[in-house]
Amino acid sequence: MGLKGKLISETEIKGCKDLFHEMFCEKPHHLPNVVPQTIQAVDLHEGDWGTVGAVINWNYTIEGDEKVVKVIIDEINKEKRLVTFKAFEGHLIEEYKAFKATIHIENEGDNNLVIWTIEYEKQNEDIPEPFSYLQLATNLTKDVDTHHVNQ
């Protein structure tokens, strides 16, 4: 495998696509209340929630390890229900020169599909592909959807 790559996951949700987008775009700081087993804290460091350029610190657990990453909101498209986060500080940057996660919600008939795209560039060949992060995103999608459906 090369140093650069892209991973994509698609998960159907039963809940409201607008609420789902809002959770990740404008209210990610609510995630620790919804999925405390995965997300422990989401703190705004610069800018405003739901705006391009906002800097956000995420504390989360992956594969049993607590991690911290600082990201900037790189892109928001409310019509497409899309938000892109670009990591620039924290453990991810130790392994990846570039790491960008995009969440996008599409309609397919009566179905709403959450699509996560992770684009990355590894620091070297010894670094694994970030499959565990794609699994984290998929699990997060399912857990947030379950929360919204049960509300």
Steps between C-alpha positions, in 0.01 A plus 500: 500500500610857437530780749181677387155352510126545536252292699122527462214370712126521430241446773124536469334701778138496610507837678471851360782587262487869599537422872785265420683763296439762767654274765831475315505848345361734766469296820788251524545612861175308572659171389651421844144493638381273217798261466713539818656158443661635180520880529605640838530871410465735203627852571502807278842672497452763228213633292134408533320166494383410151737731311791435266826571677375402845766312699368212710673269746360143515565256787389150406565130548607271219594134544496553878749790492414859587618741230494873432499676165461862398317564173391792290168505317623507142166501314127524567225456243158515664313409179699178464509451879879479484770595748875435472741492793876523444732382779804716568611420854502195727569131471367470142770733372764275654390224261349690208639802313143576396169378641164631387155361590186601311147412603234537232134402505325395178141406421428186304124489466359474851841407640758731656858387455788630714825488307832538680810559288842492661788631290848452641872497436707276724829622649665178373424150368498351852189696599179298454205615292252677732233228484437539874400865441256399228351247743482771769312727256260219406432413866454870582247528217300204630510620862395858416223372275371269775501796739299716256249223422442430870441867588 
